[in-house]
């Protein structure tokens, strides 16, 4: 067990840095308003505080996974993590991660239902979350097929971890919408995401590198969504009728378009 907590701590420190290494928004100046708040044609202001520096750590995490694919030292680290988490200490699998991965995202909509308003409207939150999942699932499934990495339990499609990606995408979504209200929303979301990543290794379903890369991909997917969403919304909003919105949709691997119209 001597290295057991080393791997967990390595993962935790990486994403604690992701959470607290980003700038905390303050009351915006006129200049900051111009940079971070995009006025949409509908007259509704979409608030976006994504900064380039915030993408550095998740990008490094994703790159770590790719480097590991052809690096013996990092492959050995994966093997050591497997021994510490499972091989030397076999145990019953604890599958709460199948559900916990969605918890931070669900919390955003639950808070809306309780009347606690986030940074953006419920409609915009839904669009961002949907777009994030389209980016996330398309990228994750493509990488799984391309890399074809064998899981620790002998099954296929290990890299990157889809559960970790979804969990950290949801955690970043919760942080973006409610982190300004209280840091505890961010902490709770990222704690749930960390637990999912931990359980993927505990259940012998993923290598350490799968989880780190998946987490990085998840955060980047949500950040990309916040950057792309207002551009897509302006692109597909009707120029003649500002109350019409067309947005992409995703359902079990099928991508389509949906339209919302206010009369």
XYZ file of N, CA, C and O in Angstrom, residues 5-187:
732
model
N -1.609 5.824 -1.978
C -2.079 7.186 -1.871
C -1.276 8.144 -2.747
O -1.710 9.253 -3.012
N -0.105 7.708 -3.208
C 0.680 8.542 -4.122
C -0.083 8.787 -5.416
O -0.155 9.907 -5.899
N -0.666 7.724 -5.982
C -1.387 7.862 -7.241
C -2.651 8.704 -7.067
O -2.971 9.544 -7.908
N -3.346 8.473 -5.961
C -4.549 9.263 -5.696
C -4.183 10.726 -5.483
O -4.859 11.633 -5.972
N -3.089 10.987 -4.756
C -2.663 12.355 -4.488
C -2.210 13.053 -5.755
O -2.475 14.239 -5.962
N -1.527 12.306 -6.631
C -1.066 12.874 -7.900
C -2.255 13.367 -8.716
O -2.252 14.477 -9.263
N -3.281 12.545 -8.777
C -4.483 12.889 -9.522
C -5.221 14.061 -8.873
O -5.660 14.995 -9.531
N -5.335 14.032 -7.542
C -6.051 15.075 -6.811
C -5.356 16.418 -6.949
O -5.998 17.440 -7.193
N -4.026 16.441 -6.797
C -3.290 17.700 -6.880
C -3.409 18.328 -8.259
O -3.507 19.542 -8.401
N -3.408 17.483 -9.289
C -3.509 17.984 -10.658
C -4.802 18.752 -10.851
O -4.826 19.859 -11.388
N -5.899 18.202 -10.360
C -7.181 18.847 -10.610
C -7.597 19.816 -9.524
O -8.473 20.647 -9.735
N -6.925 19.784 -8.370
C -7.086 20.880 -7.427
C -6.466 22.126 -8.040
O -6.992 23.230 -7.930
N -5.352 21.940 -8.738
C -4.709 23.052 -9.447
C -5.616 23.578 -10.545
O -5.700 24.784 -10.788
N -6.315 22.673 -11.221
C -7.258 23.104 -12.263
C -8.347 23.981 -11.663
O -8.733 25.004 -12.223
N -8.830 23.575 -10.502
C -9.941 24.286 -9.869
C -9.526 25.644 -9.334
O -10.158 26.654 -9.594
N -8.429 25.688 -8.582
C -8.052 26.920 -7.902
C -6.999 27.725 -8.657
O -6.686 28.834 -8.272
N -6.462 27.137 -9.745
C -5.455 27.852 -10.516
C -6.054 28.827 -11.500
O -5.339 29.565 -12.161
N -7.389 28.827 -11.602
C -8.048 29.739 -12.521
C -8.427 31.017 -11.788
O -8.704 31.008 -10.592
N -8.427 32.101 -12.519
C -8.745 33.380 -11.916
C -10.191 33.399 -11.461
O -11.078 32.917 -12.139
N -10.415 34.008 -10.286
C -11.776 34.150 -9.785
C -12.322 35.480 -10.286
O -11.733 36.532 -10.018
N -13.416 35.457 -11.024
C -13.934 36.688 -11.595
C -14.301 37.709 -10.526
O -14.822 37.350 -9.463
N -14.016 38.973 -10.783
C -14.392 40.060 -9.890
C -15.432 40.899 -10.599
O -15.833 40.619 -11.725
N -15.883 41.962 -9.942
C -16.862 42.826 -10.589
C -16.237 43.383 -11.857
O -15.190 44.041 -11.818
N -16.813 43.117 -13.014
C -16.159 43.460 -14.269
C -16.139 44.950 -14.562
O -17.073 45.673 -14.241
N -15.057 45.380 -15.174
C -14.964 46.747 -15.664
C -15.622 46.798 -17.032
O -16.017 45.786 -17.578
N -15.692 47.993 -17.616
C -16.275 48.114 -18.950
C -15.482 47.317 -19.958
O -16.031 46.676 -20.846
N -14.144 47.310 -19.801
C -13.292 46.576 -20.724
C -13.504 45.078 -20.571
O -13.575 44.327 -21.546
N -13.586 44.614 -19.311
C -13.800 43.194 -19.059
C -15.152 42.749 -19.606
O -15.302 41.662 -20.129
N -16.157 43.645 -19.475
C -17.472 43.342 -20.042
C -17.363 43.047 -21.534
O -17.960 42.104 -22.035
N -16.586 43.840 -22.225
C -16.443 43.673 -23.666
C -15.797 42.344 -24.008
O -16.191 41.660 -24.950
N -14.806 41.932 -23.201
C -14.072 40.707 -23.477
C -14.830 39.459 -23.084
O -14.772 38.431 -23.767
N -15.538 39.489 -21.956
C -16.071 38.267 -21.362
C -17.580 38.098 -21.482
O -18.110 37.059 -21.119
N -18.297 39.106 -21.937
C -19.747 39.013 -21.999
C -20.190 39.299 -23.430
O -19.975 40.381 -23.959
N -20.826 38.333 -24.054
C -21.204 38.433 -25.460
C -22.685 38.767 -25.561
O -23.531 38.015 -25.072
N -22.979 39.906 -26.139
C -24.373 40.309 -26.296
C -24.959 39.598 -27.509
O -24.484 39.786 -28.625
N -25.981 38.797 -27.296
C -26.594 38.035 -28.374
C -27.689 38.854 -29.059
O -28.212 39.821 -28.504
N -28.041 38.433 -30.263
C -29.038 39.173 -31.033
C -30.395 39.209 -30.324
O -31.212 40.076 -30.558
N -30.632 38.210 -29.513
C -31.910 38.172 -28.799
C -31.979 39.232 -27.713
O -33.021 39.447 -27.119
N -30.840 39.898 -27.434
C -30.810 40.888 -26.375
C -30.416 40.285 -25.049
O -30.259 40.991 -24.063
N -30.237 38.972 -24.987
C -29.879 38.302 -23.746
C -28.369 38.154 -23.670
O -27.727 37.746 -24.624
N -27.812 38.507 -22.561
C -26.371 38.521 -22.401
C -25.859 37.156 -21.965
O -26.294 36.609 -20.953
N -24.947 36.588 -22.731
C -24.328 35.323 -22.363
C -22.993 35.616 -21.703
O -22.138 36.288 -22.282
N -22.820 35.139 -20.490
C -21.615 35.434 -19.714
C -20.612 34.295 -19.846
O -20.928 33.142 -19.585
N -19.405 34.659 -20.222
C -18.360 33.670 -20.465
C -17.052 34.195 -19.901
O -16.550 35.232 -20.336
N -16.489 33.485 -18.913
C -15.256 33.944 -18.272
C -14.082 33.012 -18.578
O -13.116 32.954 -17.823
N -14.168 32.250 -19.674
C -13.083 31.335 -20.032
C -11.856 32.139 -20.458
O -11.937 33.006 -21.318
N -10.722 31.837 -19.851
C -9.460 32.478 -20.213
C -8.515 31.432 -20.762
O -8.564 30.267 -20.381
N -7.633 31.870 -21.632
C -6.697 30.957 -22.262
C -5.840 30.233 -21.231
O -5.551 29.043 -21.370
N -5.452 30.944 -20.177
C -4.603 30.329 -19.152
C -5.303 29.177 -18.434
O -4.644 28.270 -17.921
N -6.638 29.212 -18.413
C -7.396 28.160 -17.733
C -7.346 26.839 -18.479
O -7.687 25.788 -17.922
N -6.916 26.872 -19.743
C -6.866 25.644 -20.541
C -5.529 24.919 -20.423
O -5.389 23.804 -20.927
N -4.553 25.544 -19.778
C -3.200 24.977 -19.755
C -3.151 23.630 -19.037
O -2.649 22.633 -19.583
N -3.673 23.561 -17.811
C -3.573 22.332 -17.029
C -4.352 21.179 -17.665
O -3.811 20.075 -17.811
N -5.629 21.373 -18.078
C -6.315 20.252 -18.744
C -5.658 19.839 -20.050
O -5.678 18.661 -20.412
N -5.054 20.789 -20.762
C -4.336 20.439 -21.994
C -3.124 19.568 -21.684
O -2.857 18.575 -22.379
N -2.391 19.926 -20.635
C -1.234 19.126 -20.213
C -1.685 17.725 -19.792
O -1.029 16.723 -20.096
N -2.828 17.648 -19.091
C -3.347 16.351 -18.656
C -3.690 15.469 -19.850
O -3.371 14.270 -19.858
N -4.332 16.042 -20.853
C -4.667 15.279 -22.054
C -3.396 14.857 -22.789
O -3.286 13.706 -23.250
N -2.424 15.756 -22.863
C -1.157 15.434 -23.524
C -0.423 14.317 -22.801
O 0.218 13.467 -23.434
N -0.538 14.297 -21.480
C 0.085 13.242 -20.675
C -0.388 11.862 -21.151
O 0.400 10.926 -21.284
N -1.681 11.749 -21.398
C -2.227 10.472 -21.854
C -1.662 10.043 -23.192
O -1.360 8.864 -23.396
N -1.503 10.997 -24.111
C -0.943 10.667 -25.425
C 0.534 10.296 -25.323
O 1.002 9.373 -25.996
N 1.275 11.024 -24.488
C 2.699 10.717 -24.311
C 2.883 9.317 -23.737
O 3.778 8.569 -24.140
N 1.992 8.944 -22.821
C 2.083 7.628 -22.186
C 1.977 6.488 -23.193
O 2.568 5.413 -23.010
N 1.241 6.706 -24.285
C 1.026 5.637 -25.260
C 2.329 5.089 -25.825
O 2.391 3.931 -26.237
N 3.377 5.913 -25.849
C 4.665 5.481 -26.399
C 5.814 5.738 -25.429
O 6.941 5.999 -25.850
N 5.514 5.672 -24.139
C 6.530 5.951 -23.134
C 6.553 4.824 -22.111
O 5.576 4.615 -21.385
N 7.669 4.114 -22.029
C 7.764 2.960 -21.130
C 7.681 3.355 -19.670
O 7.091 2.633 -18.853
N 8.263 4.493 -19.314
C 8.256 4.923 -17.911
C 6.833 5.190 -17.431
O 6.441 4.765 -16.335
N 6.044 5.880 -18.258
C 4.662 6.180 -17.872
C 3.804 4.919 -17.926
O 2.854 4.781 -17.138
N 4.107 4.001 -18.843
C 3.394 2.725 -18.896
C 3.663 1.933 -17.616
O 2.745 1.322 -17.054
N 4.898 1.959 -17.146
C 5.242 1.284 -15.891
C 4.500 1.912 -14.716
O 4.094 1.224 -13.775
N 4.312 3.229 -14.768
C 3.567 3.912 -13.714
C 2.113 3.446 -13.706
O 1.517 3.252 -12.637
N 1.545 3.262 -14.888
C 0.187 2.714 -14.988
C 0.109 1.323 -14.366
O -0.844 0.984 -13.646
N 1.111 0.495 -14.656
C 1.139 -0.861 -14.123
C 1.258 -0.844 -12.599
O 0.616 -1.641 -11.896
N 2.081 0.054 -12.078
C 2.219 0.167 -10.623
C 0.902 0.595 -9.986
O 0.510 0.085 -8.927
N 0.217 1.541 -10.643
C -1.070 1.992 -10.119
C -2.078 0.848 -10.101
O -2.839 0.690 -9.142
N -2.077 0.032 -11.143
C -2.987 -1.108 -11.194
C -2.720 -2.073 -10.038
O -3.652 -2.566 -9.394
N -1.434 -2.332 -9.791
C -1.104 -3.237 -8.683
C -1.571 -2.680 -7.347
O -2.109 -3.414 -6.505
N -1.371 -1.388 -7.157
C -1.752 -0.782 -5.882
C -3.261 -0.710 -5.705
O -3.783 -0.910 -4.611
N -3.971 -0.393 -6.798
C -5.418 -0.217 -6.696
C -6.186 -1.537 -6.725
O -7.259 -1.631 -6.137
N -5.645 -2.542 -7.413
C -6.469 -3.744 -7.604
C -5.708 -5.061 -7.476
O -6.096 -5.922 -6.680
N -4.635 -5.256 -8.226
C -3.996 -6.574 -8.322
C -3.584 -7.130 -6.970
O -3.820 -8.295 -6.656
N -2.940 -6.294 -6.141
C -2.460 -6.754 -4.843
C -3.538 -6.700 -3.771
O -3.350 -7.233 -2.682
N -4.638 -6.060 -4.103
C -5.724 -5.922 -3.119
C -7.068 -6.118 -3.819
O -7.879 -5.190 -3.920
N -7.337 -7.319 -4.334
C -8.609 -7.556 -5.042
C -9.802 -7.289 -4.131
O -9.767 -7.582 -2.935
N -10.843 -6.730 -4.698
C -12.004 -6.347 -3.901
C -13.235 -6.313 -4.793
O -13.139 -6.381 -6.026
N -14.358 -6.187 -4.168
C -15.620 -6.088 -4.902
C -15.725 -4.721 -5.569
O -15.345 -3.697 -4.987
N -16.207 -4.699 -6.792
C -16.314 -3.435 -7.521
C -17.458 -2.594 -6.971
O -18.492 -3.099 -6.571
N -17.212 -1.281 -6.957
C -18.158 -0.327 -6.395
C -18.583 0.597 -7.538
O -17.859 1.507 -7.904
N -19.761 0.374 -8.117
C -20.120 0.962 -9.402
C -20.923 2.263 -9.320
O -21.614 2.630 -10.259
N -20.817 2.979 -8.232
C -21.540 4.244 -8.123
C -21.039 5.262 -9.144
O -21.741 6.222 -9.481
N -19.832 5.041 -9.684
C -19.275 5.978 -10.661
C -20.115 6.053 -11.941
O -20.053 7.049 -12.658
N -20.886 5.000 -12.222
C -21.755 5.015 -13.401
C -22.799 6.128 -13.309
O -23.287 6.624 -14.341
N -23.155 6.515 -12.097
C -24.177 7.537 -11.873
C -23.567 8.860 -11.401
O -24.043 9.931 -11.768
N -22.505 8.756 -10.607
C -21.888 9.947 -10.033
C -21.298 10.856 -11.107
O -21.199 12.065 -10.898
N -20.938 10.297 -12.246
C -20.340 11.105 -13.316
C -21.269 12.223 -13.791
O -20.817 13.269 -14.269
N -22.568 12.024 -13.658
C -23.541 13.020 -14.116
C -23.978 13.984 -13.008
O -24.693 14.952 -13.281
N -23.576 13.732 -11.770
C -24.082 14.484 -10.628
C -23.809 15.989 -10.701
O -24.726 16.791 -10.458
N -22.575 16.441 -11.017
C -22.362 17.896 -11.058
C -23.228 18.594 -12.101
O -23.750 19.688 -11.856
N -23.390 17.978 -13.276
C -24.238 18.574 -14.299
C -25.689 18.612 -13.863
O -26.390 19.616 -14.066
N -26.148 17.523 -13.247
C -27.528 17.477 -12.765
C -27.761 18.523 -11.681
O -28.865 19.081 -11.568
N -26.712 18.805 -10.903
C -26.831 19.793 -9.831
C -27.158 21.180 -10.378
O -27.892 21.946 -9.747
N -26.626 21.508 -11.549
C -26.902 22.814 -12.158
C -28.400 22.968 -12.405
O -29.002 23.990 -12.065
N -29.007 21.940 -12.980
C -30.431 22.025 -13.297
C -31.290 21.902 -12.037
O -32.368 22.498 -11.957
N -30.795 21.167 -11.040
C -31.514 21.076 -9.772
C -31.513 22.429 -9.055
O -32.543 22.857 -8.497
N -30.389 23.110 -9.086
C -30.298 24.437 -8.456
C -31.228 25.424 -9.146
O -31.859 26.261 -8.493
N -31.325 25.329 -10.468
C -32.280 26.169 -11.193
C -33.700 25.891 -10.733
O -34.501 26.805 -10.551
N -34.005 24.596 -10.555
C -35.335 24.217 -10.101
C -35.655 24.741 -8.716
O -36.819 24.988 -8.392
N -34.622 24.936 -7.909
C -34.801 25.464 -6.555
C -34.818 26.990 -6.530
O -34.926 27.594 -5.465
N -34.675 27.585 -7.708
C -34.723 29.040 -7.786
C -33.385 29.722 -7.588
O -33.333 30.952 -7.488
N -32.301 28.958 -7.549
C -30.964 29.534 -7.396
C -30.391 29.735 -8.793
O -30.014 28.773 -9.457
N -30.331 30.959 -9.239
C -29.935 31.263 -10.605
C -28.419 31.237 -10.762
O -27.696 31.729 -9.906
N -27.976 30.667 -11.854
C -26.555 30.624 -12.149
C -26.126 31.812 -12.991
O -26.833 32.820 -13.090
N -24.975 31.686 -13.635
C -24.421 32.776 -14.433
C -25.282 33.077 -15.659
O -25.438 34.222 -16.055
N -25.842 32.027 -16.264
C -26.620 32.185 -17.489
C -28.032 31.645 -17.315
O -28.347 30.994 -16.317
N -28.872 31.904 -18.311
C -30.252 31.431 -18.262
C -30.295 29.909 -18.400
O -29.334 29.288 -18.878
N -31.419 29.325 -18.021
C -31.578 27.874 -18.119
C -31.453 27.412 -19.571
O -30.856 26.360 -19.847
N -31.975 28.191 -20.502
C -31.882 27.834 -21.917
C -30.424 27.807 -22.379
O -29.993 26.866 -23.049
N -29.662 28.831 -21.995
C -28.254 28.873 -22.378
C -27.451 27.784 -21.683
O -26.548 27.187 -22.274
N -27.767 27.504 -20.432
C -27.096 26.417 -19.712
C -27.331 25.085 -20.421
O -26.404 24.290 -20.584
N -28.556 24.870 -20.851
C -28.889 23.625 -21.547
C -28.106 23.517 -22.854
O -27.606 22.448 -23.207
N -28.012 24.630 -23.572
C -27.268 24.633 -24.825
C -25.795 24.358 -24.620
O -25.179 23.586 -25.368
N -25.213 24.963 -23.600
C -23.795 24.756 -23.290
C -23.534 23.311 -22.905
O -22.574 22.683 -23.380
N -24.392 22.771 -22.052
C -24.200 21.393 -21.570
C -24.350 20.392 -22.715
O -23.590 19.423 -22.820
N -25.330 20.639 -23.568
C -25.545 19.768 -24.728
C -24.351 19.820 -25.670
O -23.838 18.780 -26.111
N -23.869 21.018 -25.968
C -22.729 21.174 -26.863
C -21.481 20.537 -26.263
O -20.702 19.887 -26.969
N -21.297 20.688 -24.974
C -20.161 20.074 -24.283
C -20.178 18.566 -24.434
O -19.144 17.932 -24.694
N -21.360 17.974 -24.306
C -21.468 16.522 -24.423
C -21.284 16.039 -25.861
O -20.786 14.936 -26.084
N -21.686 16.848 -26.827
C -21.437 16.494 -28.224
C -19.930 16.453 -28.479
O -19.398 15.491 -29.054
N -19.228 17.500 -28.033
C -17.769 17.553 -28.200
C -17.112 16.398 -27.464
O -16.242 15.697 -28.006
N -17.544 16.201 -26.235
C -16.954 15.174 -25.371
C -17.130 13.771 -25.934
O -16.160 13.010 -26.072
N -18.356 13.412 -26.260
C -18.632 12.056 -26.724
C -18.036 11.771 -28.089
O -17.515 10.677 -28.338
N -18.094 12.753 -28.977
C -17.513 12.564 -30.305
C -16.015 12.342 -30.210
O -15.463 11.420 -30.826
N -15.333 13.166 -29.413
C -13.883 13.055 -29.265
C -13.481 11.783 -28.535
O -12.574 11.061 -28.972
N -14.170 11.495 -27.452
C -13.821 10.313 -26.650
C -13.985 9.027 -27.440
O -13.088 8.177 -27.464
N -15.129 8.871 -28.096
C -15.373 7.642 -28.847
C -14.425 7.493 -30.027
O -13.988 6.384 -30.347
N -14.070 8.610 -30.648
C -13.119 8.559 -31.763
C -11.744 8.125 -31.272
O -11.089 7.268 -31.886
N -11.305 8.689 -30.160
C -9.994 8.334 -29.613
C -9.952 6.883 -29.147
O -8.936 6.199 -29.298
N -11.045 6.408 -28.587
C -11.088 5.010 -28.149
C -10.877 4.064 -29.328
O -10.140 3.070 -29.237
N -11.537 4.374 -30.442
C -11.402 3.512 -31.622
C -10.019 3.626 -32.262
O -9.454 2.627 -32.716
N -9.473 4.821 -32.288
C -8.177 5.041 -32.924
C -7.039 4.411 -32.125
O -6.173 3.728 -32.677
N -7.033 4.636 -30.814
C -5.919 4.148 -29.978
C -6.056 2.670 -29.628
O -5.052 1.972 -29.496
N -7.299 2.211 -29.431
C -7.564 0.800 -29.144
C -6.690 0.263 -28.004
O -6.054 -0.791 -28.108
N -6.669 0.982 -26.901
C -5.884 0.573 -25.730
C -6.680 -0.440 -24.905
O -7.878 -0.259 -24.663
N -6.021 -1.504 -24.476
C -6.666 -2.534 -23.664
C -6.781 -2.063 -22.219
O -5.839 -1.517 -21.646
N -7.929 -2.278 -21.621
C -8.156 -1.895 -20.232
C -7.396 -2.821 -19.281
O -6.995 -3.925 -19.673
N -7.241 -2.401 -18.026
C -6.582 -3.266 -17.041
C -7.265 -4.616 -16.860
O -6.615 -5.612 -16.528
N -8.593 -4.672 -17.075
C -9.319 -5.932 -16.899
C -9.343 -6.779 -18.172
O -10.004 -7.813 -18.225
N -8.638 -6.324 -19.231
C -8.536 -7.107 -20.456
C -9.529 -6.747 -21.540
O -9.418 -7.239 -22.664
N -10.504 -5.895 -21.241
C -11.459 -5.476 -22.260
C -10.857 -4.332 -23.088
O -9.748 -3.868 -22.814
N -11.595 -3.865 -24.076
C -11.034 -2.896 -25.030
C -11.475 -1.466 -24.752
O -12.290 -1.206 -23.868
N -10.912 -0.549 -25.569
C -11.296 0.861 -25.577
C -11.095 1.565 -24.235
O -12.024 2.134 -23.667
N -9.865 1.551 -23.762
C -9.571 2.157 -22.465
C -9.347 3.659 -22.546
O -9.766 4.405 -21.650
N -8.691 4.110 -23.606
C -8.198 5.495 -23.637
C -9.045 6.384 -24.539
O -9.272 6.051 -25.712
N -9.496 7.538 -23.977
C -9.417 7.977 -22.585
C -10.637 7.497 -21.805
O -11.556 6.915 -22.390
N -10.672 7.751 -20.518
C -11.807 7.338 -19.703
C -13.013 8.225 -19.981
O -12.988 9.433 -19.714
N -14.078 7.628 -20.503
C -15.292 8.384 -20.770
C -15.990 8.830 -19.499
O -16.564 9.924 -19.445
N -15.945 7.994 -18.469
C -16.560 8.357 -17.186
C -15.864 9.579 -16.585
O -16.525 10.521 -16.125
N -14.532 9.562 -16.581
C -13.782 10.690 -16.034
C -14.030 11.945 -16.858
O -14.186 13.045 -16.312
N -14.085 11.787 -18.170
C -14.335 12.931 -19.049
C -15.693 13.558 -18.756
O -15.815 14.785 -18.627
N -16.725 12.728 -18.656
C -18.065 13.240 -18.360
C -18.117 13.900 -16.987
O -18.709 14.975 -16.819
N -17.490 13.277 -16.000
C -17.517 13.809 -14.638
C -16.837 15.172 -14.554
O -17.359 16.110 -13.930
N -15.676 15.309 -15.196
C -14.955 16.578 -15.110
C -15.569 17.645 -16.014
O -15.495 18.837 -15.697
N -16.189 17.235 -17.104
C -16.933 18.194 -17.918
C -18.098 18.761 -17.115
O -18.359 19.979 -17.126
N -18.785 17.899 -16.395
C -19.915 18.329 -15.569
C -19.453 19.208 -14.406
O -20.115 20.185 -14.050
N -18.308 18.847 -13.814
C -17.774 19.629 -12.696
C -17.390 21.034 -13.148
O -17.647 22.025 -12.454
N -16.775 21.132 -14.326
C -16.410 22.443 -14.856
C -17.655 23.252 -15.215
O -17.695 24.473 -15.032
N -18.684 22.586 -15.691
C -19.967 23.233 -15.991
C -20.560 23.831 -14.718
O -21.008 24.984 -14.697
N -20.562 23.059 -13.628
C -21.065 23.551 -12.349
C -20.227 24.721 -11.852
O -20.754 25.713 -11.342
N -18.905 24.614 -12.005
C -18.024 25.698 -11.567
C -18.283 26.982 -12.344
O -18.336 28.073 -11.770
N -18.446 26.847 -13.661
C -18.680 28.026 -14.488
C -19.974 28.738 -14.104
O -20.034 29.967 -14.076
N -21.018 27.963 -13.821
C -22.324 28.562 -13.559
C -22.505 29.042 -12.119
O -23.190 30.035 -11.879
N -21.897 28.355 -11.161
C -22.160 28.678 -9.757
C -20.918 28.968 -8.927
O -21.028 29.275 -7.744
N -19.744 28.886 -9.537
C -18.514 29.133 -8.782
C -18.410 30.539 -8.237
O -17.784 30.764 -7.195
N -19.025 31.519 -8.923
C -18.998 32.895 -8.444
C -19.900 33.098 -7.232
O -19.691 34.017 -6.441
N -20.907 32.244 -7.098
C -21.838 32.367 -5.977
C -21.205 31.834 -4.701
O -21.263 32.457 -3.640
N -20.575 30.662 -4.812
C -19.874 30.061 -3.676
C -18.839 29.083 -4.183
O -19.119 28.276 -5.080
N -17.644 29.131 -3.607
C -16.584 28.211 -4.013
C -16.945 26.771 -3.684
O -16.418 25.834 -4.279
N -17.896 26.586 -2.760
C -18.263 25.223 -2.357
C -18.995 24.477 -3.472
O -18.966 23.245 -3.512
N -19.637 25.192 -4.370
C -20.220 24.522 -5.529
C -19.110 23.915 -6.385
O -19.213 22.778 -6.858
N -18.043 24.668 -6.586
C -16.910 24.177 -7.370
C -16.234 23.003 -6.674
O -15.899 22.000 -7.309
N -16.039 23.135 -5.375
C -15.380 22.073 -4.616
C -16.200 20.791 -4.658
O -15.657 19.697 -4.864
